[in-house]
């Protein structure tokens, strides 16, 4: 890819240059549009609440203040615990989820698997009709007895119909002949899957893996439903969500319900939680980004 | 797969789901009823407390993280153990998506014992309909005798669903959330206004005085969220607020306390035009900023900084704001003009079922749970522990008022229990953050207050859902300009508002509302 780029560069005439510069300008402008809001978030998170009140959001803090972070990190062991829970959940969930999704996707498109269409239909069906919240809640709490158990958050995220369908359409691009030839050479199904299919699906795995990982990283709803406050450590997003909502609530209805009022910097705190929540993902993103682009493209063309 | 086959399967599935859902609901209701009956029959002697049990209490709020709550609860449980051989367990439903979680908790049939309820904000009647709560008629006199005696019969009637008591109301706790203007007494005096201010014209004179004499002050630095239309209705009609939301501004009210089941139409009376004209006049005189519609500043902060002369909120806010103002702007003598003062016939008390406690239908120890509740509500020591914490750590009493101890540290010592399920005035200790003379305002209210009539009225909005949304949209679109006097011709703006709201389906919603109020009237009169 680099080579074509270099050779194209040499050949470029004047009109090509213009197009290129327009392209640079446009993409540069677009990138700025994406970056600026985040810088604004960063700047605001370090601004004192009174400065926000007086002069609004700023890229550069008018009155530098760490108060928002102080409130977010008020209980450092809680936030570290939540971080660990989320990180472990993301790693385990992504690894197991990826394996399961890949296996399901592969199996479902093998022509020699007799009931593939029927089973595909059952999976597809759940994307159209779902039982709804109450049955889901009952299933987890009353039948599986997973209340206050990390599994209640881990299990529902492992297999998603959408990702299975995506995987299935990707694996379809691998000719069945490869599987058959390996079979003739005496390879078992697991060996075929692990040694032949998986390496050929890396772009799809990276994409789906990122989806699953982001899903777990941003997970707060299931933890809100199933992990009660009696558990000391819950997921990071729920922890941050609670910091914000409780501050919001305290401000709005302190008077009417006689809740103890404390001074909370709401605006800068929202920004600080956003920074705390996105930080690690931003660090991690550049490493998988190249796979991500490829995986999405392939998925789109073949899908 | 053929379409026929697929649709067949689909139908089967749907049927199965529906059946399963119905079955579940019925079971829950039946179980609830059965347990109650059994209990009623079994116990005829003294309550048996030989077995140690845990009683859970579901409250709304975020669990405190500094460990103080556990310490206080341990003290409470010492007394609980000694008196009724039981232990309280506090279960929190956090503010993160609390509506969903609270209702799921009740729908799932989990064995909750005591649980905070609120008919106006926690779907209590709908949950009662689904059989989520235990009937208390037979249990209360026996296991919560003090509470049973202290709540008057008419308040118990407010707590019935289908003739059965399903909740214990918070009927003995004074909370006033009626709105009004807060103005500075010192400036009102300078302006030559006789105390206290009694109507909107005097508020106008007060604002004019500030405009003319206080160059640095914006008479009323209101922010974009402020809406006074509801307050104007309260001041210049006898209309009552109805528990039905129409977004930015109230569109439907009830006629008056004498005709509380008749829908009134404030938008279509001259009142609305007068209001629009007054707001236009005030805006033209420069009582608020040109850009008030986009103003995101906090009016209360401006007030405390002496940069604004007027604020608008409810009495409970005023009671603490007055103390803060006395510190921030000494001599300001903040006063409140409650909107209801002008007419004086439509000041409704807060519903006694705004807070309260129910017993879950699947409670394993309903007897002990009620005994525990009886103690929380009627034992002064436990009450003070749960509401204020430990004396000397969380609070001190100085001159009969609650103050913070000298070495109190907000982060490590703060305490709250979010107990809103049965507070009583007799055990409340006045706080130094509440204005000591707030009683004069309460006395004024006590003379004119009327009981809240809609405690058991729930507007079922399903038949008119889309019309209501459309009305809310019109109100949100055209309302702000009228409220802030930002229209060139008030009469025209009012006409446009009326026309659009008619198109949005005003008449249909009004008819439905009247229909449901008629049904409610019959029900209430039959109960008498």
PDB file of N, CA and C in Angstrom, chain A residues 41 68 244 248 265-275:
ATOM      1  N   UNK A  41     -14.073  19.081  26.372  1.00  0.00           N
ATOM      2  CA  UNK A  41     -14.380  18.265  27.545  1.00  0.00           C
ATOM      3  C   UNK A  41     -13.201  18.265  28.506  1.00  0.00           C
ATOM      4  N   UNK A  68     -13.374  18.720  40.528  1.00  0.00           N
ATOM      5  CA  UNK A  68     -14.229  17.702  39.911  1.00  0.00           C
ATOM      6  C   UNK A  68     -13.592  16.324  40.025  1.00  0.00           C
ATOM      7  N   UNK A 244     -22.625  10.878  38.764  1.00  0.00           N
ATOM      8  CA  UNK A 244     -23.331  11.965  38.103  1.00  0.00           C
ATOM      9  C   UNK A 244     -24.788  12.053  38.557  1.00  0.00           C
ATOM     10  N   UNK A 248     -26.684  15.116  40.386  1.00  0.00           N
ATOM     11  CA  UNK A 248     -27.809  15.744  39.712  1.00  0.00           C
ATOM     12  C   UNK A 248     -29.023  15.752  40.621  1.00  0.00           C
ATOM     13  N   UNK A 265     -19.735  20.251  41.914  1.00  0.00           N
ATOM     14  CA  UNK A 265     -19.516  20.931  40.635  1.00  0.00           C
ATOM     15  C   UNK A 265     -20.045  20.065  39.508  1.00  0.00           C
ATOM     16  N   UNK A 266     -21.281  20.249  39.131  1.00  0.00           N
ATOM     17  CA  UNK A 266     -21.920  19.299  38.232  1.00  0.00           C
ATOM     18  C   UNK A 266     -21.319  19.311  36.836  1.00  0.00           C
ATOM     19  N   UNK A 267     -21.178  20.501  36.254  1.00  0.00           N
ATOM     20  CA  UNK A 267     -20.725  20.559  34.865  1.00  0.00           C
ATOM     21  C   UNK A 267     -19.316  20.001  34.705  1.00  0.00           C
ATOM     22  N   UNK A 268     -18.397  20.495  35.518  1.00  0.00           N
ATOM     23  CA  UNK A 268     -17.029  20.025  35.358  1.00  0.00           C
ATOM     24  C   UNK A 268     -16.928  18.547  35.728  1.00  0.00           C
ATOM     25  N   UNK A 269     -17.818  18.108  36.639  1.00  0.00           N
ATOM     26  CA  UNK A 269     -17.763  16.708  37.039  1.00  0.00           C
ATOM     27  C   UNK A 269     -18.192  15.796  35.901  1.00  0.00           C
ATOM     28  N   UNK A 270     -19.209  16.225  35.155  1.00  0.00           N
ATOM     29  CA  UNK A 270     -19.634  15.424  34.003  1.00  0.00           C
ATOM     30  C   UNK A 270     -18.466  15.230  33.055  1.00  0.00           C
ATOM     31  N   UNK A 271     -17.737  16.313  32.836  1.00  0.00           N
ATOM     32  CA  UNK A 271     -16.609  16.243  31.914  1.00  0.00           C
ATOM     33  C   UNK A 271     -15.511  15.352  32.477  1.00  0.00           C
ATOM     34  N   UNK A 272     -15.273  15.469  33.774  1.00  0.00           N
ATOM     35  CA  UNK A 272     -14.219  14.659  34.382  1.00  0.00           C
ATOM     36  C   UNK A 272     -14.553  13.171  34.255  1.00  0.00           C
ATOM     37  N   UNK A 273     -15.820  12.803  34.468  1.00  0.00           N
ATOM     38  CA  UNK A 273     -16.167  11.392  34.335  1.00  0.00           C
ATOM     39  C   UNK A 273     -15.995  10.942  32.896  1.00  0.00           C
ATOM     40  N   UNK A 274     -16.311  11.822  31.952  1.00  0.00           N
ATOM     41  CA  UNK A 274     -16.134  11.456  30.545  1.00  0.00           C
ATOM     42  C   UNK A 274     -14.669  11.173  30.258  1.00  0.00           C
ATOM     43  N   UNK A 275     -13.792  11.997  30.821  1.00  0.00           N
ATOM     44  CA  UNK A 275     -12.366  11.777  30.602  1.00  0.00           C
ATOM     45  C   UNK A 275     -11.929  10.461  31.237  1.00  0.00           C
TER      46      UNK A 275
END
